[in-house]
Short mmCIF file of C-alpha atoms in Angstrom, two decimals:
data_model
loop_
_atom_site.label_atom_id
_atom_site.label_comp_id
_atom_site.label_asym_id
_atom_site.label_seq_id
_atom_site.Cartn_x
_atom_site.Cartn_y
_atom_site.Cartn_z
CA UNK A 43 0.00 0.00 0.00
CA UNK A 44 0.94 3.43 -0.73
CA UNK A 45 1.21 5.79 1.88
CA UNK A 46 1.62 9.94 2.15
CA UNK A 47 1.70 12.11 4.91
CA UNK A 48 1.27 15.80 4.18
CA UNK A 49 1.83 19.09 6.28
CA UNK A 50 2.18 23.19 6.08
CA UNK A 51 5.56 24.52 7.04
CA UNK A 52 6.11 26.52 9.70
CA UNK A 53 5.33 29.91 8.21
CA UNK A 54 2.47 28.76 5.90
CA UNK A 55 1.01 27.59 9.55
CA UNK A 56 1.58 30.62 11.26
CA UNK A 57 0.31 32.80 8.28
CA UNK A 58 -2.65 30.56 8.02
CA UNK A 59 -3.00 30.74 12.43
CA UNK A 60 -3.33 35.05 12.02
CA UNK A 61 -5.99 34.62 9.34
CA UNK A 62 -8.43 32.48 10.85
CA UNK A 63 -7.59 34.09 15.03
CA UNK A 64 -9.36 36.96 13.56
CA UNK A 65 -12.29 34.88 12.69
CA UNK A 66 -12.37 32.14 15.38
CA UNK A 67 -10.39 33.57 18.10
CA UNK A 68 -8.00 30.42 17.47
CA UNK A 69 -4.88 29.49 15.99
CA UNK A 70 -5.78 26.47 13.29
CA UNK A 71 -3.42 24.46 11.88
CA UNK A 72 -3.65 21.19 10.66
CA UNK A 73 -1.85 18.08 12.68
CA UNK A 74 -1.64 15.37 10.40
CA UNK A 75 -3.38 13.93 7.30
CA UNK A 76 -2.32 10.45 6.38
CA UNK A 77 -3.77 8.54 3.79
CA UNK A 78 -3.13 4.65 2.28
CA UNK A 79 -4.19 3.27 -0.63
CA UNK A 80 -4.35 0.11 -1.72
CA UNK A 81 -1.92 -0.23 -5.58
CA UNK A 82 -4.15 1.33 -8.56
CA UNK A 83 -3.74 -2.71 -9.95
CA UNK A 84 -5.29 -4.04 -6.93
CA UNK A 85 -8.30 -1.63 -6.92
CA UNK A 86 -8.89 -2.19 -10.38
CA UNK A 87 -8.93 -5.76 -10.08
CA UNK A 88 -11.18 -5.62 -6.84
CA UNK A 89 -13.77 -3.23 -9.07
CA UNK A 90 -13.23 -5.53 -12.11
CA UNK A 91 -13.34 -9.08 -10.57
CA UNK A 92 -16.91 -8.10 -9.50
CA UNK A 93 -16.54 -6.61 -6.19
CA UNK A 94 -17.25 -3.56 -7.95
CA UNK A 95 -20.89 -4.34 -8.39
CA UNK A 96 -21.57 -2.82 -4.60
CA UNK A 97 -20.49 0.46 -3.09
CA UNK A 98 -17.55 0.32 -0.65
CA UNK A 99 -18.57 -0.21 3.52
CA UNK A 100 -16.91 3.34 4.29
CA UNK A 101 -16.48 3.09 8.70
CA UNK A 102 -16.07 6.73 10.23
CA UNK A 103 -14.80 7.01 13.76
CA UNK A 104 -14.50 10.56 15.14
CA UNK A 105 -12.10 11.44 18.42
CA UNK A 106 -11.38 14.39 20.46
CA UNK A 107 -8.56 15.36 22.45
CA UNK A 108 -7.67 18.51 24.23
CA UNK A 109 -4.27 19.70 26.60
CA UNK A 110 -4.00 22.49 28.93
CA UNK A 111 -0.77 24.48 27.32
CA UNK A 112 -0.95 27.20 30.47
CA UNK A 113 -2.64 30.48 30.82
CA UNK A 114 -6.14 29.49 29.94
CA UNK A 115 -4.84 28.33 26.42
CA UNK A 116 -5.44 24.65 24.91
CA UNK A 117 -4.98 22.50 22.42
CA UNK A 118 -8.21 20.27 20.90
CA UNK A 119 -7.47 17.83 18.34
CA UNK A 120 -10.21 16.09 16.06
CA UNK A 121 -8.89 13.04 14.60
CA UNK A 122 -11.40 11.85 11.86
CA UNK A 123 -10.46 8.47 10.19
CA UNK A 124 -12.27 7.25 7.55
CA UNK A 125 -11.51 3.40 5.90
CA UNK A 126 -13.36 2.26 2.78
CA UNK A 127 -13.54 -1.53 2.24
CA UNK A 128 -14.54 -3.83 -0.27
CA UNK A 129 -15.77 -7.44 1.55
CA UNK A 130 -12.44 -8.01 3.47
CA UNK A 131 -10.17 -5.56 1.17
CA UNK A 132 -9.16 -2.03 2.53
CA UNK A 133 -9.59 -0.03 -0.40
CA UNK A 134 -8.82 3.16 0.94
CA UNK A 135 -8.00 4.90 4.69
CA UNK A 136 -7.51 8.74 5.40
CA UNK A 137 -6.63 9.93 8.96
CA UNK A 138 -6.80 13.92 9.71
CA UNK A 139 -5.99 15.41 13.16
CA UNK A 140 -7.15 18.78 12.61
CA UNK A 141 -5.90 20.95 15.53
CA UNK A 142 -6.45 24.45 16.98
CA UNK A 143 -4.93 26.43 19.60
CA UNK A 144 -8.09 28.10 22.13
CA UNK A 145 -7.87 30.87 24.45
CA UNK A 146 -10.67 30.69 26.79
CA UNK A 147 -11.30 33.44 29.47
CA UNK A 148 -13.32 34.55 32.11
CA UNK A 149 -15.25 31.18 32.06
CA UNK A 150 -16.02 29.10 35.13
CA UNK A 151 -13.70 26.42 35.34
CA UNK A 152 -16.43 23.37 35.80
CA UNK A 153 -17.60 24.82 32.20
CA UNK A 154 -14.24 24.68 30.40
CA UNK A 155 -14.28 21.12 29.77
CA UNK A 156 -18.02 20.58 27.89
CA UNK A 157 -16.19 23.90 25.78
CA UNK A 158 -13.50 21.83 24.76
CA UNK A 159 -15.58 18.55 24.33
CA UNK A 160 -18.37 20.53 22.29
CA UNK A 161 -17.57 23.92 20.75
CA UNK A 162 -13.72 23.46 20.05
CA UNK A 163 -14.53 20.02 17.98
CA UNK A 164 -17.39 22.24 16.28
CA UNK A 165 -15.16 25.17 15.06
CA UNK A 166 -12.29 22.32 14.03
CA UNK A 167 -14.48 20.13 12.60
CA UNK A 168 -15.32 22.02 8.70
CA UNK A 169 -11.94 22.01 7.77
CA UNK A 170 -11.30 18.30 8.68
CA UNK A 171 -14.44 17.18 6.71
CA UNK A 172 -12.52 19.58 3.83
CA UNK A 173 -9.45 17.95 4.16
CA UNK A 174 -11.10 14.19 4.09
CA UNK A 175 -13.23 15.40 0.77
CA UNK A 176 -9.96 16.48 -0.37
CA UNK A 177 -7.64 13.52 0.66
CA UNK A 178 -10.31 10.93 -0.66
CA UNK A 179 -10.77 12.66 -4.10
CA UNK A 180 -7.23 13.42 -4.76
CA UNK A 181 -6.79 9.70 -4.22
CA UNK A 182 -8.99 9.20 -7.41
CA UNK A 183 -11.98 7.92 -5.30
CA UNK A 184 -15.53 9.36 -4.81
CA UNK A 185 -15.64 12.14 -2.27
CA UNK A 186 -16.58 11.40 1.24
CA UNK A 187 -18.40 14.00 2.51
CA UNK A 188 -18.93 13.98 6.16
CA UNK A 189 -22.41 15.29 7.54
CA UNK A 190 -22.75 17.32 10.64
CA UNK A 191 -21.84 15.66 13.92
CA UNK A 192 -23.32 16.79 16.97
CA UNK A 193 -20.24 16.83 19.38
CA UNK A 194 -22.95 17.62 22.43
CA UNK A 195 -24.41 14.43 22.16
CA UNK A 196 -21.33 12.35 21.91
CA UNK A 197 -19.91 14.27 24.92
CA UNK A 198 -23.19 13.64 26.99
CA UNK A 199 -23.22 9.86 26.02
CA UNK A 200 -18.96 9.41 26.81
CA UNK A 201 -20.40 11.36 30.61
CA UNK A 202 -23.13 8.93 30.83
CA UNK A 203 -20.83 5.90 29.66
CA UNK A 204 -18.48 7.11 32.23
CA UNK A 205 -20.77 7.93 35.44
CA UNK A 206 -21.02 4.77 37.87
CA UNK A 207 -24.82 2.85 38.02
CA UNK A 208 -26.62 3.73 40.38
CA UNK A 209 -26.62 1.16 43.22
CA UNK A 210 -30.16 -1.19 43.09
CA UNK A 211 -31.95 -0.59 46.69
CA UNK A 212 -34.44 -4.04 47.10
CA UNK A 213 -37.64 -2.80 47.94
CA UNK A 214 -39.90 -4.15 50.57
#
């Protein structure tokens, strides 16, 4: 399998961090973008041998990660992954960690964390369904195109995943 990994240099990043502060009120910058391939001989035989008759399963998992950096400044990182198969063949895989540097002030501290579990993920996450489109289509594949996620649920259901059951009381 092929495989590339692609980045911005350091002052393409930092020119890139200025533009969209003075949208977002954060630096953005893109982590990493990796993306495999199976050989252009392989997929065609996989599409020509009759696999090809059915779309591809494409599997999307979605992750969040975010690091105190000092001062009421942190780091959230959406890692999107995205693998198309064909029965037991990976066809195609693209991981982006799409990153961006917050400054959040004069907010109580127990309401920092759903901020970086919910809104950071929100502003980051546009730019890593671009970059997946992108990835997937440069590739010579169909585009992926992500729909919305709602980051509020999936931080409510990792709360309720993580909370301890309530203990059973017999009743009399």
């Amino acid at each position: 399998p092929r495989s590339a990994t692609v980045g911005t240099s350091g002052s393409e990043r930092e020119r890139a961090a200025r533009l969209l502060a003075a949208r977002h009120r954060a630096d953005q910058r893109r982590r990493h973008l990796a993306r495999e391939a199976v050989g252009a001989e392989e997929v065609a035989q996989l599409l020509f041998a009759g696999l090809g008759r059915e779309a591809p399963q494409v599997e999307i998992q979605l992750g969040t990660s975010g690091n105190g950096l000092g001062d009421g400044v942190y780091e959230v990182v959406l890692t999107v992954t995205v693998t198309a198969k064909l029965e037991e063949k990976t066809v195609f895989l693209v991981e982006v960690g799409q990153a961006g540097i917050f400054r959040i002030m004069n907010v109580p501290n127990e309401q920092v964390e759903p901020l970086i579990a919910v809104a950071c993920p929100n502003i980051l996450f546009p730019y890593a369904r671009e970059t997946v489109s992108d990835a997937v289509t440069r590739a010579g594949f169909s585009p992926v195109v992500l729909q919305p996620v709602n980051f509020e649920a999936m931080y409510m259901q990792r709360l309720q995943e993580q909370a301890p059951a309530p203990a059973e009381v017999p009743i009399q």
